[in-house]
Coordinates of C-alpha atoms in Angstrom, one line a residue:
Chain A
X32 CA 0.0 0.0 0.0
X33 CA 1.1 3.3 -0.9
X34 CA 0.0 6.4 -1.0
X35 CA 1.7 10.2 -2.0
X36 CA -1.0 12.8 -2.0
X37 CA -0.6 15.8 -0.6
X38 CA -3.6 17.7 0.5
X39 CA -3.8 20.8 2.2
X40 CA -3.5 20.6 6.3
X41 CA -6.4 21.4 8.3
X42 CA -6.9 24.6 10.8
X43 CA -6.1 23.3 14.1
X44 CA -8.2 24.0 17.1
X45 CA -6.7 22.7 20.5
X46 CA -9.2 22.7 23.7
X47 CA -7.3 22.0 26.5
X48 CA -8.3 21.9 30.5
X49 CA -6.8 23.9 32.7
X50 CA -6.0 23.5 36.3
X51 CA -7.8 20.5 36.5
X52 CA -6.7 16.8 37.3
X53 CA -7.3 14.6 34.1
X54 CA -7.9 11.0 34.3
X55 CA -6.5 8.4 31.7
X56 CA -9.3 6.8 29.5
X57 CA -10.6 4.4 32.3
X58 CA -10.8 1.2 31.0
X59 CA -13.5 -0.7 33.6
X60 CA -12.3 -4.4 34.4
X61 CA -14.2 -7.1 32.7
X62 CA -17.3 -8.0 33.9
X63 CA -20.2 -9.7 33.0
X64 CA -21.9 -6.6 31.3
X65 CA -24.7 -6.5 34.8
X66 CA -26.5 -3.3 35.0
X67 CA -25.7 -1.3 38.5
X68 CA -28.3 1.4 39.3
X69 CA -26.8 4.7 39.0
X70 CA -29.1 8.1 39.3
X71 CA -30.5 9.4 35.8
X72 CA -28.2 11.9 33.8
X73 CA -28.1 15.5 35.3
X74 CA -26.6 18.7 34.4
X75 CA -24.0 20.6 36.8
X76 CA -21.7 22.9 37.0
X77 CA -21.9 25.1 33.4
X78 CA -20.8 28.9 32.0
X79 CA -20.5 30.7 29.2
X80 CA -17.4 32.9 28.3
X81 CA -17.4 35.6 25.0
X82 CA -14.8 37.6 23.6
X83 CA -17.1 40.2 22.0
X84 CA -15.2 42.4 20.0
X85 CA -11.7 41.5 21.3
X86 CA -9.1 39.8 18.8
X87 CA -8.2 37.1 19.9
X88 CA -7.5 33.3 19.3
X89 CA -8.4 31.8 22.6
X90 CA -11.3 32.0 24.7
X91 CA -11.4 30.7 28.1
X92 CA -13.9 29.8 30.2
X93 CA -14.4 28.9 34.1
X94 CA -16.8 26.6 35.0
X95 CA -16.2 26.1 38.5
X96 CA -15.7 22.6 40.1
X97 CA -17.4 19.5 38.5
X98 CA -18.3 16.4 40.1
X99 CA -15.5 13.4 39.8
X100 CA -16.4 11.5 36.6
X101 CA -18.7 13.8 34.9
X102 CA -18.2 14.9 31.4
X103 CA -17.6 18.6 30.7
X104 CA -19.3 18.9 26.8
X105 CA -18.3 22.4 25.6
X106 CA -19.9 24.2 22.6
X107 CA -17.7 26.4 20.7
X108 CA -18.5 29.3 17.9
X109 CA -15.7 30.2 16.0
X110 CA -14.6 33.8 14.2
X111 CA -14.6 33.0 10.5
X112 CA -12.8 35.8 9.1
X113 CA -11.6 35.0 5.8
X114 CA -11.2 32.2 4.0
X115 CA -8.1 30.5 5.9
X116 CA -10.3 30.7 8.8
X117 CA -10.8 27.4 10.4
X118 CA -13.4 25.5 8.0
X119 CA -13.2 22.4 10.3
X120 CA -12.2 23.2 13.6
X121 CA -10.8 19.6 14.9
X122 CA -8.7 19.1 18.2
X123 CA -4.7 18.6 17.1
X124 CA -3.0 17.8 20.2
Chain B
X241 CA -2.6 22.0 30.9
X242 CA -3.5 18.7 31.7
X243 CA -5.4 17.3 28.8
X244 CA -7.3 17.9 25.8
X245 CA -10.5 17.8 24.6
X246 CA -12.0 15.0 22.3
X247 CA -13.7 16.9 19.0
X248 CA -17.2 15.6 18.4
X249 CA -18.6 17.7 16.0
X250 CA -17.8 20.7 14.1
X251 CA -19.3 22.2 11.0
X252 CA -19.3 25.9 9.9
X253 CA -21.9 28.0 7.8
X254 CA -22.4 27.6 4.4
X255 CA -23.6 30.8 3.1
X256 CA -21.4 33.8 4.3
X257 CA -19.2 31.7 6.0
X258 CA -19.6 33.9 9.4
X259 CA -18.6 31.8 11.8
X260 CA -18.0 27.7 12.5
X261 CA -19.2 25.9 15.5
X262 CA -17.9 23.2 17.0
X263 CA -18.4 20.5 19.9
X264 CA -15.6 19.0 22.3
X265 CA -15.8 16.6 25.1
X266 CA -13.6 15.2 28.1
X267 CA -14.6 12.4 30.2
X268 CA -14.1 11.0 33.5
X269 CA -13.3 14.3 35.0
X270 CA -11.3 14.8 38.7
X271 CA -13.6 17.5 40.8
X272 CA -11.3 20.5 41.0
X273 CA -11.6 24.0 39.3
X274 CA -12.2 23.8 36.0
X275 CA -11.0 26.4 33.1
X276 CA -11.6 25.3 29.5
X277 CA -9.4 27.1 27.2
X278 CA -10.1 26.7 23.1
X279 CA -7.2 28.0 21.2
X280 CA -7.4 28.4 17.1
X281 CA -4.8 30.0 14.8
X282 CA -6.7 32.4 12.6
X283 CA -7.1 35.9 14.6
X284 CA -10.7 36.9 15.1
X285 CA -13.8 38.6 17.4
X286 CA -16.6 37.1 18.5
X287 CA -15.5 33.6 19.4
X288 CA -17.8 32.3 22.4
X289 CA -17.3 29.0 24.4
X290 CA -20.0 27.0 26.6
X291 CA -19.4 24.3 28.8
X292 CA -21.7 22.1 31.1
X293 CA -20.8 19.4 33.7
X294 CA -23.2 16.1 32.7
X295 CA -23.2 14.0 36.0
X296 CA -24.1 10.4 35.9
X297 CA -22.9 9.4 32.2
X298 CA -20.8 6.7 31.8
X299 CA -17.2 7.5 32.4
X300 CA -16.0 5.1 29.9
X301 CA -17.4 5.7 26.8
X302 CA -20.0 9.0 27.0
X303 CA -20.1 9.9 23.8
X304 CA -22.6 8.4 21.7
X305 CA -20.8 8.2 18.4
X306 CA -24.1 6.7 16.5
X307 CA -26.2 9.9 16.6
X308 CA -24.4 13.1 16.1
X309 CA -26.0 15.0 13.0
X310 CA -24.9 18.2 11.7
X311 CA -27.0 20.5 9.3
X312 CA -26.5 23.9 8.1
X313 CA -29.6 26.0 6.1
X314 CA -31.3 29.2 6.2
X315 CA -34.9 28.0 6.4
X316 CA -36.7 29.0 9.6
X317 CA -37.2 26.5 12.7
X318 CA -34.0 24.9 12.3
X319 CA -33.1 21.0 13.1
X320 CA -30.4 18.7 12.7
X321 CA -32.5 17.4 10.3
X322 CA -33.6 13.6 10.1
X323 CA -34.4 12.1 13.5
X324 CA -32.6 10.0 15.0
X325 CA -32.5 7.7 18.5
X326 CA -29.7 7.8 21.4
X327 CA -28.4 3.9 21.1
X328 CA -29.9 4.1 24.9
X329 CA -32.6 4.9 27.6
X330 CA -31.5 7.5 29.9
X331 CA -29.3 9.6 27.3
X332 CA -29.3 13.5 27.0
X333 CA -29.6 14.9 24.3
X334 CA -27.5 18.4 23.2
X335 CA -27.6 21.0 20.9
X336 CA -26.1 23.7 19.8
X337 CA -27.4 26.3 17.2
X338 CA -25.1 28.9 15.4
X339 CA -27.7 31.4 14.3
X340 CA -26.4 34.4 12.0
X341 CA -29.1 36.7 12.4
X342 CA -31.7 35.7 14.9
X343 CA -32.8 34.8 18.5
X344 CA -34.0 31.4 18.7
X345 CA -36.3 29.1 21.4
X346 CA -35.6 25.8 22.2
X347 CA -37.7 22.9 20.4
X348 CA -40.2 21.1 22.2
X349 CA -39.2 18.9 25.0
X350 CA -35.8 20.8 25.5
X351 CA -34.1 23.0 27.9
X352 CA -32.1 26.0 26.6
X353 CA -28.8 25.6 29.2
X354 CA -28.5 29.8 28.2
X355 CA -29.8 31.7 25.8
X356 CA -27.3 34.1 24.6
X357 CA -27.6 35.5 21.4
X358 CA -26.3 33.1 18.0
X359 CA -25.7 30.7 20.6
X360 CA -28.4 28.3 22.0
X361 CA -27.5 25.1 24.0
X362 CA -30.4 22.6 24.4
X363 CA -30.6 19.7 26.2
X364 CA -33.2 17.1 26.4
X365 CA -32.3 14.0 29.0
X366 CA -34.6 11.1 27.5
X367 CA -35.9 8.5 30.4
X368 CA -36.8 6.2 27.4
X369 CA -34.8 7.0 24.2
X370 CA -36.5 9.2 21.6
X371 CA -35.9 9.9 17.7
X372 CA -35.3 13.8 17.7
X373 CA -33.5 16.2 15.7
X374 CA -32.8 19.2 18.4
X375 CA -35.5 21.7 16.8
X376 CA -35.4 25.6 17.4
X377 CA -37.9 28.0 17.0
X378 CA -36.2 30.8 15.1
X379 CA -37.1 32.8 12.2
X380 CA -34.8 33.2 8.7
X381 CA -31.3 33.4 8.6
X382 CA -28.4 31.7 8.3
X383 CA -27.6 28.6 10.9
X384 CA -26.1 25.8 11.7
X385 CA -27.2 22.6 14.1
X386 CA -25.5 20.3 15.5
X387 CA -27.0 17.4 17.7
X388 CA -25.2 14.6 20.2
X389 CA -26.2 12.4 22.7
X390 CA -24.3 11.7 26.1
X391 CA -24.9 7.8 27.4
X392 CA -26.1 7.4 31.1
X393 CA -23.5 5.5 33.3
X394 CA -23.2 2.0 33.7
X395 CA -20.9 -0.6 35.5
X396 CA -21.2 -2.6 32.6
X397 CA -17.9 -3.8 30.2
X398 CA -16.9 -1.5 26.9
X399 CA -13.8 -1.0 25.5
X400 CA -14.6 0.1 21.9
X401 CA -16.7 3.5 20.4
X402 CA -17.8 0.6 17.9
X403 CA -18.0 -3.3 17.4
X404 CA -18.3 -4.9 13.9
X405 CA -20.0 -8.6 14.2
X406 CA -20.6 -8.8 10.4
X407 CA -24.0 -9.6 11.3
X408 CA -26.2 -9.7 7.9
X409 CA -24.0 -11.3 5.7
X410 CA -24.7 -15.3 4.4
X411 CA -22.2 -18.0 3.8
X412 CA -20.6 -17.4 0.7
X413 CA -22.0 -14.3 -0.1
X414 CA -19.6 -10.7 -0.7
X415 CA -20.4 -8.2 1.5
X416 CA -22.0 -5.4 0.4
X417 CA -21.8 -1.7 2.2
X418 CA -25.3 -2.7 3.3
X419 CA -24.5 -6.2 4.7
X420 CA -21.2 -4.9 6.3
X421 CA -23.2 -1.5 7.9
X422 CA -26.2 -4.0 9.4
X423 CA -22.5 -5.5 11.3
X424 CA -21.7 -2.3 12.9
X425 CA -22.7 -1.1 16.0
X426 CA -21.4 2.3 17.6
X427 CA -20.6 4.4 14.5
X428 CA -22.8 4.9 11.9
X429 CA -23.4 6.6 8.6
X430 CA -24.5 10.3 9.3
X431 CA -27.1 11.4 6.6
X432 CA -27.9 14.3 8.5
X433 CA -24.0 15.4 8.4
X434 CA -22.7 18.4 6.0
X435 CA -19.1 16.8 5.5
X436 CA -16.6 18.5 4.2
X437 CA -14.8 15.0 4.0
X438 CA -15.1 12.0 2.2
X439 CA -18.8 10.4 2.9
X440 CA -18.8 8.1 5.8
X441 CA -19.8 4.3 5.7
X442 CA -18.7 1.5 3.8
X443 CA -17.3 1.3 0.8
X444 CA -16.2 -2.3 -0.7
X445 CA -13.8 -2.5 -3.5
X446 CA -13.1 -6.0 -4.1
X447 CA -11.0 -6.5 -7.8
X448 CA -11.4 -9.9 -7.9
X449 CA -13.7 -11.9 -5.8
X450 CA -11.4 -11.3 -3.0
X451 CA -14.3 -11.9 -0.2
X452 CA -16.8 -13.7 1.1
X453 CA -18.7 -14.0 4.1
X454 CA -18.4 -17.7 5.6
X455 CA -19.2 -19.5 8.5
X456 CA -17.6 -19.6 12.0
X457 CA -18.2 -20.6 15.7
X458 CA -15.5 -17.9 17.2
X459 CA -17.0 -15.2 19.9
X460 CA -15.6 -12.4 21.9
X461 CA -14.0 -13.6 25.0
X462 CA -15.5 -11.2 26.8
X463 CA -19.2 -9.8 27.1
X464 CA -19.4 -5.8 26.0
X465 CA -21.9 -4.3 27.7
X466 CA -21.5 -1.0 25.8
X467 CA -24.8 1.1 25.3
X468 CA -24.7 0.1 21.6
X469 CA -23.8 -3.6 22.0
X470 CA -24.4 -6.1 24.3
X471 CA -22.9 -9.5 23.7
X472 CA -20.4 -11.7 22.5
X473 CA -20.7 -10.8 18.7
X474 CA -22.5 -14.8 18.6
X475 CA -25.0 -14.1 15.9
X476 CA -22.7 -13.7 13.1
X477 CA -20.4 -15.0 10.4
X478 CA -17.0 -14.6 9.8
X479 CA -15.2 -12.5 6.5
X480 CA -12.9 -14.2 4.1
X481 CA -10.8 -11.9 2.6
X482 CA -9.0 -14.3 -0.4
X483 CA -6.3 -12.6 -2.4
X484 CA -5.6 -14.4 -5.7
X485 CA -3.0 -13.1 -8.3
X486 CA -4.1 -9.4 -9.4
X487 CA -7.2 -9.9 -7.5
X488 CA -7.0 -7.1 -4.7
X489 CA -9.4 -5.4 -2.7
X490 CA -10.9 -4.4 0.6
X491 CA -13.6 -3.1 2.6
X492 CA -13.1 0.1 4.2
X493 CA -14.6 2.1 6.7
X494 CA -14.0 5.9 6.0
X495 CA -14.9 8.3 9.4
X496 CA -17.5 11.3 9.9
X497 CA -14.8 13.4 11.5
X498 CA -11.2 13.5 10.8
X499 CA -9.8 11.7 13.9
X500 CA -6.6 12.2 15.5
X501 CA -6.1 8.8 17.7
X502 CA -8.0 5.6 16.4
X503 CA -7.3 1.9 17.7
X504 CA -8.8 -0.8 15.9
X505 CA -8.3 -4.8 17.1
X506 CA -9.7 -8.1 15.1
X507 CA -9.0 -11.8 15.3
X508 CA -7.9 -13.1 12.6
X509 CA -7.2 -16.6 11.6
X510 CA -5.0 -18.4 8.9
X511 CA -7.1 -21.8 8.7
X512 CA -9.4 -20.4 5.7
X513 CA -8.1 -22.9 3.7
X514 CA -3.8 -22.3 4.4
X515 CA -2.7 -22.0 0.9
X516 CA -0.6 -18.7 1.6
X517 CA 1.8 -18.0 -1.0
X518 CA 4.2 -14.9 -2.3
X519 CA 4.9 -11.5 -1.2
X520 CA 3.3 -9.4 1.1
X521 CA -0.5 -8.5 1.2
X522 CA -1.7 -6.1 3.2
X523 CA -4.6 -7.5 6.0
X524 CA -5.5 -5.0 8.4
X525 CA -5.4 -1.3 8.2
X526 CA -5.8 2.4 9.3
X527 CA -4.7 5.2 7.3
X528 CA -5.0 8.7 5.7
X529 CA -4.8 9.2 2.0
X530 CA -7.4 12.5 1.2
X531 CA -6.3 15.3 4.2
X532 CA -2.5 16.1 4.5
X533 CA 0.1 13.9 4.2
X534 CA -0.9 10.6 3.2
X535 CA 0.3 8.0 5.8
X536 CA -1.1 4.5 7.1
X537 CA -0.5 1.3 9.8
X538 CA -0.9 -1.5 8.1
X539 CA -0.6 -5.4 9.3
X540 CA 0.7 -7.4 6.3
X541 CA 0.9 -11.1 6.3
X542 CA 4.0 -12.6 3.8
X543 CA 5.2 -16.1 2.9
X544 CA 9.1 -16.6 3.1
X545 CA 10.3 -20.0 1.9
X546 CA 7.0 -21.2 3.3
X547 CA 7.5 -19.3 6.8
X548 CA 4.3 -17.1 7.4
X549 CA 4.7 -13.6 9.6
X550 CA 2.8 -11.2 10.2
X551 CA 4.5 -7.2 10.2
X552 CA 4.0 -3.8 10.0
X553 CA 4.3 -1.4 6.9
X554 CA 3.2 2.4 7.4
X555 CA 4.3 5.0 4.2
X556 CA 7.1 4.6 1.8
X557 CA 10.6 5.2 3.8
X558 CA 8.9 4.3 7.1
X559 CA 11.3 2.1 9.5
X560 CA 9.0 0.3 11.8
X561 CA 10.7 -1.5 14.8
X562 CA 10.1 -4.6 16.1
X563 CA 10.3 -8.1 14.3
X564 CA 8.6 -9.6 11.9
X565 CA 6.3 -12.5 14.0
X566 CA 6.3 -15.8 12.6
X567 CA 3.0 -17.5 12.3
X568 CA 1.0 -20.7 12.3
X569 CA -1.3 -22.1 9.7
X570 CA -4.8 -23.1 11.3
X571 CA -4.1 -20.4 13.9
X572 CA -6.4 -17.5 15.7
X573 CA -4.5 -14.5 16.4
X574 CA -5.6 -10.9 18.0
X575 CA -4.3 -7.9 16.4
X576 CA -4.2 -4.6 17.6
X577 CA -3.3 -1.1 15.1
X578 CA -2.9 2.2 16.8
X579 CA -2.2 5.2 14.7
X580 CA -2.0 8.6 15.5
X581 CA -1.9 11.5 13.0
X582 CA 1.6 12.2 12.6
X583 CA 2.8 10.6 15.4
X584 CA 3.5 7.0 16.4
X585 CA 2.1 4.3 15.0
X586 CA 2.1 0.6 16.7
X587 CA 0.8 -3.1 15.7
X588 CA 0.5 -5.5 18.5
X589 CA -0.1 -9.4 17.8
X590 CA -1.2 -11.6 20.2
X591 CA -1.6 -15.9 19.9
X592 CA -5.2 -16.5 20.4
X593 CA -8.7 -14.9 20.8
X594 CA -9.4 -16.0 24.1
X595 CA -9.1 -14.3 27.6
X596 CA -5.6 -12.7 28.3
X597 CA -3.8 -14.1 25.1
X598 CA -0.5 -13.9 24.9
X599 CA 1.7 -10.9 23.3
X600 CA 3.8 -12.1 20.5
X601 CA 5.7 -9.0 19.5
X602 CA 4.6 -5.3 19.6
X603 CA 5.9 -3.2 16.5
X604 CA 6.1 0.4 16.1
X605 CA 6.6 3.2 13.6
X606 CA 6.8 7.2 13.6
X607 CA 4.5 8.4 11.1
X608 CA 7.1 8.4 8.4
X609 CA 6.1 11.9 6.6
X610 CA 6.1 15.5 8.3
X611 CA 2.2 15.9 8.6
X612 CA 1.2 12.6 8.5
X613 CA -3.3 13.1 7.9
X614 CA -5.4 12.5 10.5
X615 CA -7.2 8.9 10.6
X616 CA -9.9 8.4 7.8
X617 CA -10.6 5.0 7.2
X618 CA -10.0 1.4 8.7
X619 CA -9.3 -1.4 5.6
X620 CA -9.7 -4.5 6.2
X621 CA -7.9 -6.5 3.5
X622 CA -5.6 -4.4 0.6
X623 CA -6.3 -0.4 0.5
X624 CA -4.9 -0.3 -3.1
X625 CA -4.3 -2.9 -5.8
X626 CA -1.5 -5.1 -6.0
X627 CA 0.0 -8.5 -7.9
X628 CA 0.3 -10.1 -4.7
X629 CA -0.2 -14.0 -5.4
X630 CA -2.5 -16.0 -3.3
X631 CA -3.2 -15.3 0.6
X632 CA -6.4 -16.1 2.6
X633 CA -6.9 -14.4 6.0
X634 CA -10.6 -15.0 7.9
X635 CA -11.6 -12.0 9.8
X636 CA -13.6 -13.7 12.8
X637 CA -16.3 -11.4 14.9
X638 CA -16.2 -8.6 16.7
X639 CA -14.0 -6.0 14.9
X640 CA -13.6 -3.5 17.3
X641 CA -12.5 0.1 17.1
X642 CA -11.5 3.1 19.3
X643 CA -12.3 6.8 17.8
X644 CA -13.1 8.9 21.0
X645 CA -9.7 9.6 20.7
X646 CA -8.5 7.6 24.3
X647 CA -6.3 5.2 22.4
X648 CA -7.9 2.3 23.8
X649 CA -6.4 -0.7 23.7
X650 CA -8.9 -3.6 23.2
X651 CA -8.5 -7.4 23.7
X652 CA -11.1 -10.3 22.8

């Protein structure tokens, strides 16, 4: 197999967590796939951060302290410039 | 900095391009103060960020990676467009509107978490799981919606974002895209996605009979209890992939998103009949060949004076490490691929399918150009045509892959 195209790079976006403890990718230990009872789905801790008219390429925003093993979901909205902008934002870390 | 966010969606509008909008993720989070930072390259005003804390979703695998939809239109009252159905009870269901020129309401059934203007997160946590499509009340203008599902949390086993049994295929029969997609479980074709890629789904290319569906008694060794699966993969056949001279082919999997960090792990077997002959054919792969640098990781199976091994090839002027491993006729073996977008790339082989098999030789490899493209597709047999004389590998169930991004390393 081989392959030599060369195709444009895409606009990076990088999201990263500050001052906050990050677990590994927990990977639970095998089991028999039972079914514990855990409380339904409920939102916590959340915030909203905009940069308005400021240029910028970052915005930041605090979102106080989660509960251990949440997921934080952030929505993001981009400036979109000119046509370099970032047509698919995608995390390059 | 102590970790980055997984992308889960990200689109931009079409008409006027004013803005782009994107989704991001991280899981299993410690409880200390939390500051999301979203960094981009291209200078500009009016970028806005929003982040919620969803307790009680599984800290494994959160992300539902069957449901996400993405549509962009001017029409008033937009959705994500066709409904669709978290793969489980107890989800929530988000969405996010980029709005050009309007206010908009959340849809029935859902919560706006704020209403800011051109910038409207909905949620909608479903106690029995629900087509929807995340609708807004809004009137014209330009938008763009964007729809996932987070899965409720469970004790239950899952290592893979998605398992592929092969499910829907019949003894002797070549897969079709339709036959393979029935097989997967976990990711999905999106037909409410504007992609800026290559379509996802299955795509076979098979230049000479190369496969066939067949029978076969294997089974995961252990249960998955993801919300998307639950078994052992029982149900289903196995895949043939049968390389004659100039008869080359695959089936391939090509991604919604452009993925950074994918793992994908089979069993394979060389008992389908043994008549293994020649040079090297390519068996098991992830690669990019359509965004930057093309680059892949790819198991290959070769004959040398009747010796079988399996090794690793990535792009021309690659040097993997590690030895060739020497193989068996009539012989299961797991096989793990890791690739990362320009970074390393790894093949582990194991002997056996069962619980805890044995490693036989890990080998690794630097993506071997400067820019080496994110992951798009996962290949089972040859991603491009050859003259390779005769091989026969037997992909037995449960394909499983990784594409949250956590580089999960899977076992039977």
């Amino acid at each position: 197999m081989c392959k030599f195209r060369n195709w444009a790079l895409m606009a990076g976006l990088l999201v990263a967590l500050a001052a906050q403890g990050q677990r590994d990718v927990p990977l639970l230990g095998a089991g028999s796939g039972g079914s514990a009872s855990f409380p339904p789905i409920a939102l916590g801790v959340h915030a909203t951060a905009d940069n308005g008219a400021a240029t910028a390429t970052t915005v930041a925003v605090n979102i106080g302290t989660p509960t251990a093993g949440s997921t934080i979901f952030c929505n993001l909205r981009l400036p979109f410039p000119s046509a370099d902008g970032p047509d698919s934002p995608s995390r390059t870390t | 900095v102590n970790g980055a966010y997984q992308v889960a969606l990200s689109t931009r509008l079409t008409a006027g391009n004013e803005f782009a909008i994107a989704t991001y993720y991280k899981r299993n989070v410690l409880a200390s103060p939390t500051t999301v930072t979203a960094t981009w390259s291209t200078t500009g005003t009016n970028a806005r960020i929003a982040c919620e804390e969803w307790k009680n979703v599984r800290t494994d695998f959160p992300y539902d990676e069957s449901f996400p939809a993405t549509v962009s239109n001017s029409t008033a009252n937009p959705t994500s467009g066709t409904s669709r159905t978290p793969a489980i009870d107890g989800s929530v269901v988000l969405g996010l509107l980029g709005h050009a020129s309007q206010t908009a309401t959340a849809g029935t059934n859902y919560t706006l978490i704020d209403a800011l203007s051109d910038f409207f997160p909905e949620y909608w946590i479903q106690t029995s799981k629900t087509a929807t499509n995340t609708p807004y009340t809004a009137l014209l203008g330009n938008w763009a919606d964007t729809m996932a599902a987070l899965s409720p949390r469970s004790a239950s086993f899952c290592d893979s974002s998605a398992i592929f049994t092969f499910e829907g295929g019949t003894n002797g029969v070549q897969p079709t895209a339709n036959t393979l997609q029935t097989g997967t479980h976990g990711i999905v074709n999106q037909p409410n996605a504007q992609l800026l890629n290559t379509a996802p789904g299955w795509v076979v290319t098979d230049a000479g009979a190369a496969f066939a569906y067949a029978t076969s008694t294997f089974t995961l060794a252990t249960t998955e209890g993801c919300p998307y699966y639950s078994g052992t993969a029982n149900e289903a056949p196995a895949l043939d992939v049968v390389k004659t001279f100039g008869a080359d082919g695959n089936v391939a999997l090509s991604f919604a998103n452009t993925l950074t960090d994918v793992t994908a792990s089979a069993c394979i077997s060389t008992d389908a009949p043994n008549s293994n002959t020649g040079a090297n054919e390519d068996v098991f792969t992830l690669y990019s060949d359509t965004i930057g640098a093309a680059d892949f990781d790819n198991l290959i199976i070769s004959n040398s004076s009747g010796t079988l091994t399996l090794s690793m090839e990535n792009q021309a002027g690659g040097s993997p490490t590690g030895s060739p491993i020497a193989i068996s006729p009539n012989t299961l073996y797991w096989v793990t691929l890791h690739y990362i977008a320009g970074g390393q790339h790894q093949i582990k082989v194991y002997s056996g399918c069962g619980a805890n098999p044995t490693l036989l030789g890990t080998m690794t490899a630097s993506a071997s150009v400067a820019g080496g493209g994110p992951t798009q597709k996962l290949a089972l047999g040859g991603p491009s045509p050859g003259t390779d004389t005769t091989h026969i590998v037997r992909f037995r169930r449960g394909v499983k892959l990784d594409i949250s991004g956590a580089g999960t390393l899977q076992l039977p």
